[in-house]
GROMACS .gro file of C-alpha atoms in nm:
model
  474
    1MET     CA    1 -23.283  11.237   2.462
    2LEU     CA    2 -23.225  11.343   2.816
    3GLU     CA    3 -23.562  11.198   2.949
    4ASN     CA    4 -23.455  10.859   2.781
    5VAL     CA    5 -23.117  10.858   2.947
    6PHE     CA    6 -23.184  10.999   3.293
    7LYS     CA    7 -23.569  10.913   3.329
    8LEU     CA    8 -23.648  11.267   3.461
    9LYS     CA    9 -24.027  11.218   3.486
   10GLU     CA   10 -23.988  10.905   3.664
   11ASN     CA   11 -23.776  11.059   3.908
   12ASN     CA   12 -24.016  11.360   3.962
   13THR     CA   13 -23.753  11.620   3.818
   14THR     CA   14 -23.666  11.845   3.536
   15VAL     CA   15 -23.345  11.946   3.342
   16LYS     CA   16 -23.361  12.281   3.497
   17THR     CA   17 -23.362  12.133   3.853
   18GLU     CA   18 -23.085  11.889   3.768
   19ILE     CA   19 -22.875  12.160   3.641
   20ILE     CA   20 -22.921  12.375   3.948
   21ALA     CA   21 -22.854  12.088   4.170
   22GLY     CA   22 -22.527  12.010   3.987
   23LEU     CA   23 -22.410  12.371   4.019
   24THR     CA   24 -22.519  12.387   4.386
   25THR     CA   25 -22.286  12.067   4.449
   26PHE     CA   26 -22.024  12.207   4.240
   27MET     CA   27 -22.011  12.534   4.463
   28THR     CA   28 -22.000  12.340   4.791
   29MET     CA   29 -21.715  12.114   4.682
   30ALA     CA   30 -21.516  12.340   4.436
   31TYR     CA   31 -21.261  12.393   4.723
   32ILE     CA   32 -21.101  12.062   4.645
   33ILE     CA   33 -20.971  12.180   4.294
   34ALA     CA   34 -20.711  12.381   4.465
   35LEU     CA   35 -20.693  12.230   4.800
   36ASN     CA   36 -20.613  11.873   4.665
   37PRO     CA   37 -20.297  11.976   4.481
   38ASN     CA   38 -20.192  12.189   4.789
   39ILE     CA   39 -20.216  11.883   5.027
   40LEU     CA   40 -20.055  11.643   4.765
   41THR     CA   41 -19.762  11.863   4.680
   42GLY     CA   42 -19.703  12.035   5.012
   43TYR     CA   43 -19.839  12.366   4.885
   44GLN     CA   44 -19.581  12.395   4.607
   45VAL     CA   45 -19.829  12.607   4.430
   46GLY     CA   46 -19.731  12.662   4.058
   47SER     CA   47 -19.490  12.379   4.048
   48PRO     CA   48 -19.497  12.130   3.758
   49LEU     CA   49 -19.616  11.860   4.012
   50TRP     CA   50 -19.878  12.102   4.147
   51ASN     CA   51 -20.009  12.190   3.789
   52GLY     CA   52 -20.009  11.801   3.711
   53VAL     CA   53 -20.207  11.723   4.018
   54PHE     CA   54 -20.460  12.024   3.960
   55LEU     CA   55 -20.540  11.900   3.621
   56ALA     CA   56 -20.575  11.535   3.728
   57THR     CA   57 -20.821  11.650   3.999
   58CYS     CA   58 -21.042  11.827   3.741
   59ILE     CA   59 -21.006  11.534   3.480
   60ALA     CA   60 -21.055  11.234   3.730
   61SER     CA   61 -21.344  11.414   3.900
   62PHE     CA   62 -21.508  11.469   3.563
   63VAL     CA   63 -21.462  11.105   3.451
   64ALA     CA   64 -21.604  10.963   3.761
   65MET     CA   65 -21.918  11.187   3.761
   66VAL     CA   66 -21.993  11.096   3.408
   67ALA     CA   67 -21.970  10.733   3.501
   68MET     CA   68 -22.201  10.795   3.800
   69GLY     CA   69 -22.440  10.970   3.566
   70LEU     CA   70 -22.445  10.724   3.300
   71LEU     CA   71 -22.411  10.395   3.489
   72ALA     CA   72 -22.608  10.458   3.810
   73ASN     CA   73 -22.814  10.755   3.720
   74LYS     CA   74 -22.761  10.901   4.060
   75PRO     CA   75 -22.689  11.248   4.158
   76PHE     CA   76 -22.374  11.181   4.358
   77CYS     CA   77 -22.067  11.382   4.280
   78LEU     CA   78 -21.708  11.252   4.322
   79ALA     CA   79 -21.347  11.389   4.354
   80PRO     CA   80 -21.033  11.314   4.521
   81GLY     CA   81 -21.137  11.254   4.891
   82MET     CA   82 -21.024  11.465   5.180
   83GLY     CA   83 -20.851  11.258   5.443
   84LEU     CA   84 -20.741  11.015   5.170
   85ASN     CA   85 -20.529  11.290   5.006
   86SER     CA   86 -20.371  11.374   5.338
   87PHE     CA   87 -20.286  11.010   5.404
   88PHE     CA   88 -20.148  10.983   5.042
   89ALA     CA   89 -19.923  11.279   5.123
   90VAL     CA   90 -19.800  11.141   5.457
   91VAL     CA   91 -19.717  10.806   5.268
   92CYS     CA   92 -19.521  11.009   5.013
   93GLY     CA   93 -19.327  11.182   5.282
   94ASN     CA   94 -19.240  10.851   5.464
   95ILE     CA   95 -19.120  10.701   5.142
   96VAL     CA   96 -18.895  10.990   5.082
   97ALA     CA   97 -18.763  10.968   5.446
   98ILE     CA   98 -18.704  10.586   5.417
   99THR     CA   99 -18.556  10.557   5.077
  100GLY     CA  100 -18.411  10.895   5.000
  101MET     CA  101 -18.592  10.934   4.665
  102GLU     CA  102 -18.714  11.256   4.538
  103TYR     CA  103 -19.075  11.362   4.632
  104VAL     CA  104 -19.182  11.350   4.274
  105ASP     CA  105 -19.052  10.985   4.245
  106SER     CA  106 -19.225  10.900   4.573
  107PHE     CA  107 -19.554  11.050   4.449
  108GLN     CA  108 -19.545  10.850   4.137
  109ALA     CA  109 -19.475  10.536   4.353
  110VAL     CA  110 -19.788  10.586   4.575
  111LEU     CA  111 -19.989  10.638   4.251
  112CYS     CA  112 -19.926  10.273   4.194
  113ILE     CA  113 -20.102  10.195   4.533
  114VAL     CA  114 -20.403  10.393   4.416
  115LEU     CA  115 -20.408  10.206   4.096
  116ILE     CA  116 -20.396   9.874   4.272
  117GLU     CA  117 -20.683   9.989   4.508
  118GLY     CA  118 -20.892  10.109   4.213
  119ILE     CA  119 -20.858   9.784   4.036
  120VAL     CA  120 -20.950   9.584   4.346
  121PHE     CA  121 -21.268   9.800   4.370
  122LEU     CA  122 -21.336   9.726   4.021
  123LEU     CA  123 -21.333   9.364   4.067
  124LEU     CA  124 -21.518   9.390   4.400
  125SER     CA  125 -21.796   9.603   4.236
  126VAL     CA  126 -21.820   9.388   3.919
  127PHE     CA  127 -21.873   9.069   4.132
  128SER     CA  128 -22.106   9.269   4.376
  129ILE     CA  129 -21.889   9.198   4.671
  130ARG     CA  130 -21.901   9.576   4.768
  131GLU     CA  131 -22.279   9.552   4.765
  132LYS     CA  132 -22.275   9.263   5.011
  133ILE     CA  133 -22.064   9.464   5.250
  134VAL     CA  134 -22.317   9.744   5.217
  135GLU     CA  135 -22.583   9.500   5.304
  136ALA     CA  136 -22.388   9.367   5.597
  137ILE     CA  137 -22.447   9.696   5.778
  138PRO     CA  138 -22.741   9.644   6.011
  139VAL     CA  139 -23.051   9.846   5.889
  140GLY     CA  140 -23.084  10.036   6.231
  141VAL     CA  141 -22.714  10.138   6.209
  142ARG     CA  142 -22.749  10.222   5.824
  143PHE     CA  143 -23.033  10.469   5.918
  144GLY     CA  144 -22.794  10.641   6.161
  145ILE     CA  145 -22.529  10.713   5.901
  146ALA     CA  146 -22.716  11.017   5.750
  147PRO     CA  147 -22.757  11.195   6.084
  148ALA     CA  148 -22.396  11.127   6.157
  149ILE     CA  149 -22.288  11.276   5.826
  150GLY     CA  150 -22.517  11.572   5.910
  151LEU     CA  151 -22.315  11.650   6.223
  152MET     CA  152 -22.005  11.597   6.012
  153LEU     CA  153 -22.122  11.855   5.764
  154MET     CA  154 -22.212  12.108   6.019
  155ASN     CA  155 -21.874  12.047   6.191
  156ILE     CA  156 -21.701  12.125   5.869
  157GLY     CA  157 -21.919  12.427   5.787
  158PHE     CA  158 -21.854  12.593   6.126
  159GLY     CA  159 -21.508  12.454   6.160
  160SER     CA  160 -21.244  12.337   5.914
  161ASN     CA  161 -21.403  12.500   5.615
  162ILE     CA  162 -21.359  12.842   5.762
  163TYR     CA  163 -21.022  12.926   5.900
  164ILE     CA  164 -20.862  13.284   5.900
  165ALA     CA  165 -20.478  13.334   5.908
  166ASP     CA  166 -20.314  13.647   6.049
  167GLU     CA  167 -19.983  13.799   5.913
  168ASN     CA  168 -19.794  13.528   6.121
  169PHE     CA  169 -19.979  13.242   5.960
  170ASN     CA  170 -20.158  13.165   6.284
  171GLN     CA  171 -20.502  12.993   6.196
  172PHE     CA  172 -20.820  13.084   6.368
  173PHE     CA  173 -21.145  12.892   6.333
  174MET     CA  174 -21.500  13.015   6.367
  175MET     CA  175 -21.643  12.763   6.610
  176LYS     CA  176 -21.328  12.731   6.840
  177ASP     CA  177 -21.178  13.073   6.826
  178PHE     CA  178 -21.483  13.301   6.775
  179PHE     CA  179 -21.800  13.138   6.927
  180GLY     CA  180 -21.566  12.949   7.166
  181ALA     CA  181 -21.397  13.274   7.303
  182LEU     CA  182 -21.495  13.366   7.657
  183THR     CA  183 -21.587  13.726   7.545
  184GLY     CA  184 -21.605  13.922   7.225
  185SER     CA  185 -21.315  14.120   7.339
  186SER     CA  186 -21.089  13.825   7.417
  187ALA     CA  187 -21.174  13.675   7.060
  188LYS     CA  188 -21.068  14.006   6.910
  189THR     CA  189 -20.741  14.016   7.127
  190GLN     CA  190 -20.651  13.670   7.046
  191MET     CA  191 -20.708  13.689   6.665
  192GLY     CA  192 -20.568  14.044   6.606
  193SER     CA  193 -20.550  14.141   6.246
  194ALA     CA  194 -20.764  13.834   6.154
  195TYR     CA  195 -21.056  13.941   6.367
  196PRO     CA  196 -21.240  14.154   6.110
  197THR     CA  197 -21.210  13.889   5.860
  198MET     CA  198 -21.348  13.631   6.100
  199VAL     CA  199 -21.640  13.871   6.172
  200LEU     CA  200 -21.717  13.906   5.804
  201SER     CA  201 -21.704  13.526   5.761
  202VAL     CA  202 -21.957  13.473   6.057
  203VAL     CA  203 -22.186  13.741   5.905
  204THR     CA  204 -22.158  13.575   5.563
  205LEU     CA  205 -22.234  13.223   5.689
  206PHE     CA  206 -22.552  13.325   5.871
  207VAL     CA  207 -22.690  13.543   5.606
  208GLY     CA  208 -22.648  13.263   5.365
  209LEU     CA  209 -22.790  13.009   5.595
  210PHE     CA  210 -23.106  13.225   5.680
  211VAL     CA  211 -23.167  13.293   5.315
  212ILE     CA  212 -23.151  12.935   5.231
  213ILE     CA  213 -23.383  12.842   5.508
  214VAL     CA  214 -23.629  13.109   5.423
  215LEU     CA  215 -23.630  13.034   5.056
  216ALA     CA  216 -23.651  12.653   5.122
  217ASN     CA  217 -23.937  12.705   5.350
  218LYS     CA  218 -24.116  12.895   5.060
  219GLY     CA  219 -24.049  12.579   4.833
  220VAL     CA  220 -23.787  12.735   4.617
  221LYS     CA  221 -23.591  12.457   4.478
  222ALA     CA  222 -23.286  12.682   4.397
  223ALA     CA  223 -23.265  12.779   4.767
  224VAL     CA  224 -22.926  12.652   4.834
  225ILE     CA  225 -22.752  12.802   4.538
  226LEU     CA  226 -22.931  13.138   4.573
  227GLY     CA  227 -22.842  13.137   4.939
  228MET     CA  228 -22.470  13.085   4.847
  229LEU     CA  229 -22.483  13.362   4.586
  230VAL     CA  230 -22.633  13.610   4.830
  231ALA     CA  231 -22.382  13.517   5.087
  232SER     CA  232 -22.103  13.554   4.831
  233VAL     CA  233 -22.209  13.905   4.727
  234VAL     CA  234 -22.230  14.001   5.100
  235ASN     CA  235 -21.888  13.862   5.158
  236TRP     CA  236 -21.738  14.044   4.845
  237ILE     CA  237 -21.895  14.363   4.941
  238GLY     CA  238 -21.757  14.332   5.292
  239GLN     CA  239 -21.414  14.267   5.176
  240PHE     CA  240 -21.426  14.584   4.957
  241VAL     CA  241 -21.599  14.809   5.198
  242PHE     CA  242 -21.460  14.717   5.544
  243LEU     CA  243 -21.141  14.523   5.467
  244GLY     CA  244 -21.022  14.738   5.185
  245VAL     CA  245 -20.957  14.432   4.982
  246ASN     CA  246 -21.046  14.370   4.618
  247PRO     CA  247 -21.235  14.025   4.608
  248PHE     CA  248 -21.155  13.990   4.243
  249GLY     CA  249 -20.789  14.099   4.249
  250SER     CA  250 -20.662  13.751   4.200
  251LEU     CA  251 -20.818  13.739   3.861
  252ALA     CA  252 -20.586  14.011   3.710
  253SER     CA  253 -20.273  13.802   3.753
  254ALA     CA  254 -20.445  13.452   3.710
  255SER     CA  255 -20.361  13.224   3.427
  256PHE     CA  256 -20.637  13.053   3.238
  257VAL     CA  257 -20.403  12.846   3.023
  258PRO     CA  258 -20.389  12.462   3.128
  259ALA     CA  259 -20.031  12.337   3.194
  260PHE     CA  260 -20.065  12.019   3.012
  261GLY     CA  261 -19.706  12.001   2.966
  262ASP     CA  262 -19.634  11.984   3.329
  263MET     CA  263 -19.891  11.726   3.377
  264ALA     CA  264 -19.741  11.499   3.111
  265SER     CA  265 -19.392  11.530   3.272
  266THR     CA  266 -19.507  11.459   3.623
  267THR     CA  267 -19.813  11.266   3.672
  268LEU     CA  268 -19.994  11.134   3.356
  269PHE     CA  269 -19.930  10.762   3.345
  270LYS     CA  270 -19.618  10.805   3.568
  271LEU     CA  271 -19.645  10.508   3.774
  272ASN     CA  272 -19.322  10.437   3.956
  273PHE     CA  273 -19.343  10.065   4.035
  274SER     CA  274 -18.970  10.008   4.084
  275GLY     CA  275 -18.992  10.282   4.350
  276LEU     CA  276 -19.278  10.128   4.516
  277LEU     CA  277 -19.096   9.785   4.548
  278SER     CA  278 -18.817   9.950   4.731
  279ILE     CA  279 -19.043   9.984   5.049
  280GLY     CA  280 -19.099   9.604   5.063
  281TRP     CA  281 -19.395   9.383   4.998
  282PHE     CA  282 -19.540   9.378   5.363
  283THR     CA  283 -19.562   9.765   5.370
  284ILE     CA  284 -19.718   9.768   5.010
  285ILE     CA  285 -19.990   9.519   5.113
  286THR     CA  286 -20.066   9.715   5.435
  287LEU     CA  287 -20.095  10.044   5.262
  288VAL     CA  288 -20.322   9.901   4.989
  289ILE     CA  289 -20.542   9.740   5.261
  290THR     CA  290 -20.562  10.079   5.448
  291PHE     CA  291 -20.636  10.278   5.141
  292CYS     CA  292 -20.914  10.029   5.056
  293ILE     CA  293 -21.086  10.013   5.408
  294ILE     CA  294 -21.079  10.395   5.429
  295ASP     CA  295 -21.224  10.455   5.077
  296MET     CA  296 -21.475  10.166   5.088
  297PHE     CA  297 -21.648  10.279   5.402
  298ASP     CA  298 -21.624  10.647   5.329
  299THR     CA  299 -21.804  10.584   4.984
  300ILE     CA  300 -22.050  10.338   5.130
  301GLY     CA  301 -22.127  10.577   5.424
  302THR     CA  302 -22.175  10.885   5.180
  303LEU     CA  303 -22.392  10.683   4.927
  304VAL     CA  304 -22.622  10.527   5.208
  305GLY     CA  305 -22.643  10.844   5.410
  306THR     CA  306 -22.731  11.077   5.122
  307ALA     CA  307 -22.971  10.839   4.951
  308SER     CA  308 -23.154  10.785   5.283
  309ARG     CA  309 -23.202  11.166   5.302
  310ALA     CA  310 -23.317  11.188   4.942
  311GLY     CA  311 -23.582  10.898   4.986
  312MET     CA  312 -23.363  10.679   4.740
  313VAL     CA  313 -23.373  10.376   4.943
  314ASP     CA  314 -23.627  10.102   5.017
  315LYS     CA  315 -23.783   9.993   5.351
  316ASP     CA  316 -23.466   9.796   5.418
  317GLY     CA  317 -23.238  10.087   5.369
  318ASN     CA  318 -23.106   9.948   5.028
  319MET     CA  319 -23.040  10.186   4.731
  320PRO     CA  320 -23.109  10.071   4.387
  321ASN     CA  321 -22.806  10.067   4.141
  322MET     CA  322 -22.564  10.057   4.445
  323LYS     CA  323 -22.343   9.831   4.240
  324GLU     CA  324 -22.325  10.084   3.947
  325ALA     CA  325 -22.260  10.364   4.191
  326LEU     CA  326 -21.977  10.192   4.360
  327LEU     CA  327 -21.827  10.089   4.015
  328SER     CA  328 -21.818  10.459   3.916
  329ASP     CA  329 -21.616  10.525   4.235
  330ALA     CA  330 -21.364  10.260   4.139
  331ILE     CA  331 -21.355  10.398   3.777
  332GLY     CA  332 -21.267  10.741   3.926
  333THR     CA  333 -21.000  10.588   4.132
  334VAL     CA  334 -20.834  10.414   3.851
  335THR     CA  335 -20.851  10.726   3.629
  336GLY     CA  336 -20.704  10.925   3.917
  337SER     CA  337 -20.412  10.695   3.951
  338LEU     CA  338 -20.344  10.716   3.592
  339THR     CA  339 -20.375  11.103   3.555
  340GLY     CA  340 -20.214  11.188   3.885
  341THR     CA  341 -20.402  11.230   4.198
  342SER     CA  342 -20.515  11.027   4.505
  343THR     CA  343 -20.820  10.808   4.565
  344VAL     CA  344 -21.157  10.953   4.410
  345THR     CA  345 -21.457  10.905   4.629
  346THR     CA  346 -21.801  11.023   4.669
  347PHE     CA  347 -21.834  11.364   4.841
  348ILE     CA  348 -22.078  11.421   5.122
  349GLU     CA  349 -22.124  11.772   4.965
  350SER     CA  350 -22.355  11.565   4.715
  351ALA     CA  351 -22.607  11.613   4.984
  352SER     CA  352 -22.633  11.987   4.888
  353GLY     CA  353 -22.731  11.892   4.538
  354VAL     CA  354 -22.986  11.651   4.657
  355GLU     CA  355 -23.146  11.913   4.866
  356ALA     CA  356 -23.160  12.133   4.565
  357GLY     CA  357 -23.388  11.875   4.399
  358GLY     CA  358 -23.119  11.661   4.215
  359ARG     CA  359 -23.246  11.304   4.168
  360THR     CA  360 -23.071  11.165   3.848
  361GLY     CA  361 -22.734  11.132   3.693
  362LEU     CA  362 -22.782  11.458   3.517
  363THR     CA  363 -22.691  11.632   3.842
  364ALA     CA  364 -22.356  11.442   3.852
  365ILE     CA  365 -22.272  11.506   3.488
  366THR     CA  366 -22.348  11.885   3.526
  367CYS     CA  367 -22.106  11.909   3.821
  368GLY     CA  368 -21.856  11.707   3.639
  369LEU     CA  369 -21.862  11.937   3.320
  370VAL     CA  370 -21.800  12.249   3.557
  371PHE     CA  371 -21.527  12.044   3.693
  372LEU     CA  372 -21.376  11.992   3.349
  373ALA     CA  373 -21.446  12.351   3.263
  374CYS     CA  374 -21.227  12.452   3.562
  375ILE     CA  375 -20.927  12.342   3.379
  376PHE     CA  376 -20.958  12.679   3.205
  377LEU     CA  377 -21.174  12.862   3.470
  378ALA     CA  378 -21.003  12.764   3.805
  379PRO     CA  379 -20.941  13.116   3.918
  380ILE     CA  380 -21.312  13.211   3.907
  381ALA     CA  381 -21.401  12.904   4.116
  382ALA     CA  382 -21.146  13.022   4.367
  383ILE     CA  383 -21.330  13.348   4.451
  384ILE     CA  384 -21.624  13.174   4.597
  385PRO     CA  385 -21.582  13.255   4.969
  386ALA     CA  386 -21.551  12.951   5.194
  387ALA     CA  387 -21.806  13.095   5.436
  388ALA     CA  388 -22.060  13.097   5.157
  389THR     CA  389 -22.018  12.718   5.107
  390SER     CA  390 -22.045  12.671   5.477
  391SER     CA  391 -22.394  12.810   5.469
  392ALA     CA  392 -22.491  12.535   5.243
  393LEU     CA  393 -22.295  12.267   5.450
  394VAL     CA  394 -22.458  12.365   5.764
  395TYR     CA  395 -22.817  12.373   5.623
  396VAL     CA  396 -22.768  12.040   5.468
  397GLY     CA  397 -22.633  11.902   5.786
  398ILE     CA  398 -22.946  12.027   5.980
  399LEU     CA  399 -23.173  11.838   5.730
  400MET     CA  400 -22.974  11.522   5.761
  401ILE     CA  401 -22.986  11.513   6.125
  402MET     CA  402 -23.375  11.487   6.086
  403GLY     CA  403 -23.310  11.122   5.982
  404LEU     CA  404 -23.269  11.044   6.355
  405ARG     CA  405 -23.662  10.998   6.358
  406ASN     CA  406 -23.598  10.668   6.169
  407ILE     CA  407 -23.402  10.517   6.462
  408ASN     CA  408 -23.572  10.304   6.717
  409PHE     CA  409 -23.488  10.489   7.040
  410ASP     CA  410 -23.622  10.196   7.240
  411ASP     CA  411 -23.357   9.950   7.125
  412ILE     CA  412 -23.035  10.016   7.307
  413THR     CA  413 -22.851   9.785   7.081
  414ILE     CA  414 -22.927  10.020   6.783
  415VAL     CA  415 -22.909  10.355   6.986
  416ALA     CA  416 -22.561  10.283   7.120
  417PRO     CA  417 -22.377  10.239   6.785
  418VAL     CA  418 -22.556  10.520   6.631
  419ALA     CA  419 -22.489  10.755   6.911
  420ILE     CA  420 -22.107  10.660   6.881
  421MET     CA  421 -22.130  10.730   6.507
  422LEU     CA  422 -22.291  11.056   6.582
  423ILE     CA  423 -21.978  11.167   6.784
  424ALA     CA  424 -21.718  10.987   6.611
  425MET     CA  425 -21.782  11.115   6.262
  426PRO     CA  426 -21.736  11.491   6.319
  427ILE     CA  427 -21.447  11.441   6.573
  428SER     CA  428 -21.244  11.181   6.360
  429GLY     CA  429 -21.344  11.342   6.033
  430SER     CA  430 -21.379  11.001   5.883
  431ILE     CA  431 -21.709  10.847   5.770
  432GLY     CA  432 -21.540  10.508   5.746
  433HIS     CA  433 -21.386  10.496   6.081
  434ALA     CA  434 -21.713  10.615   6.247
  435ILE     CA  435 -21.905  10.335   6.070
  436GLY     CA  436 -21.644  10.091   6.191
  437LEU     CA  437 -21.693  10.198   6.552
  438GLY     CA  438 -22.065  10.161   6.505
  439LEU     CA  439 -22.021   9.819   6.371
  440ILE     CA  440 -21.786   9.716   6.648
  441THR     CA  441 -22.030   9.837   6.898
  442PHE     CA  442 -22.335   9.674   6.744
  443THR     CA  443 -22.142   9.339   6.735
  444GLY     CA  444 -22.007   9.366   7.078
  445ILE     CA  445 -22.343   9.434   7.234
  446LYS     CA  446 -22.542   9.178   7.046
  447VAL     CA  447 -22.288   8.901   7.149
  448LEU     CA  448 -22.284   9.021   7.518
  449THR     CA  449 -22.652   9.034   7.536
  450GLY     CA  450 -22.711   8.681   7.401
  451LYS     CA  451 -22.809   8.785   7.069
  452ALA     CA  452 -22.510   8.665   6.861
  453LYS     CA  453 -22.740   8.492   6.605
  454ASP     CA  454 -22.865   8.857   6.517
  455VAL     CA  455 -22.517   8.941   6.360
  456SER     CA  456 -22.444   8.816   6.016
  457VAL     CA  457 -22.116   8.634   5.940
  458LEU     CA  458 -22.003   8.939   5.710
  459THR     CA  459 -22.084   9.180   5.993
  460TYR     CA  460 -21.865   8.997   6.216
  461ILE     CA  461 -21.569   8.978   5.964
  462ILE     CA  462 -21.600   9.354   5.893
  463SER     CA  463 -21.605   9.433   6.276
  464LEU     CA  464 -21.298   9.224   6.323
  465ILE     CA  465 -21.113   9.401   6.037
  466PHE     CA  466 -21.178   9.737   6.192
  467VAL     CA  467 -21.054   9.617   6.538
  468LEU     CA  468 -20.741   9.505   6.355
  469LYS     CA  469 -20.713   9.824   6.172
  470PHE     CA  470 -20.747  10.028   6.488
  471PHE     CA  471 -20.523   9.832   6.713
  472LEU     CA  472 -20.270   9.648   6.493
  473THR     CA  473 -19.958   9.848   6.473
  474VAL     CA  474 -19.733   9.792   6.162
   0.00000   0.00000   0.00000
């Protein structure tokens, strides 16, 4: 049955490989399960709204991944997107400040924006308009997306994914505060009580990274997940032996009973249209457009970049079943709005599952099932050390950078936009914005070098939209 549904032999994979790939992706993106409700509720952990968003995160992710698996048969995994959830929270706070309504009411109003965005994307996907937008990205620029995502993954692995807080809640980051310190002594002095934990995190990351590389070099398909497991064990032992901390202590007081009652009272089908209308039509339209642009190009960039790395694109850089993949993203966003979370999008961490051998929708469905199980098992997912997941992110980032070999370095009109994407993506933290800068650069250079006819009409339109987005203040 699985063979008929997912065409495993045709894609040169097996059930075992797909399951391992799904688990690998889950381990690298499991952080979103707790982080998403933290961001959307202002870290009101345990509150009814937090519980509702937590459950919505698991459910919407599951639905989106099942859609990706069955409709597109692709190994890409989805969840509420980082960046988009932060923007959601900022909009909620602004509405509270403008109208004086309660945060929960504001939250339910912004869910309406996410619903509208999801419906727009459903229509654009059904009528293949989003596919046309993908095709509007020049092939040379398209080949640069994967390496740019690789740098972004490495930046996340060495940067934002690992931060250590001291007793005064000061945060320290691996690359900036540990490797960026003038000397080891200055790092120790600056970080104080957080220094031992930082050292353990550094050791954890590199142990995991080296194990993954060695196993992958020997042709072990489960290299990524095995590397993360070894890194996790090293971290757990280090916490117990050197830090005097029980890494499993949180399990003793953890609740494994889902708070469905809180979800029903705060987020499930709680769409506050009257509250949304109080901010005015112009603001509503601006917010919908902003959500759409960010989500569209983040998703497109992730799909194109990861598919390129996996060899799932043709000679023109096009991925089969792109329409169905984009439709799955839209289904996830609509589901998220109805259950109670921000925009659902394709995760760049999907690249870790692809490197583990995932080639079909069974990978996505496996990951989705674990997300659903986290409704009951979230405390267990929470004990996976961030440094262990960073091992996988850095490794996958290294592999994706290898895609630079597909770039024609003799053509400055391609090298320039790709180079800008390479620096913009990790620094801005936005795949969509980096692609926008790349397209603006490509279009501008072509026009100024007398090659305006090389740029399609749709590429001009998209470039103009990004110019307006970056410079139009409303």
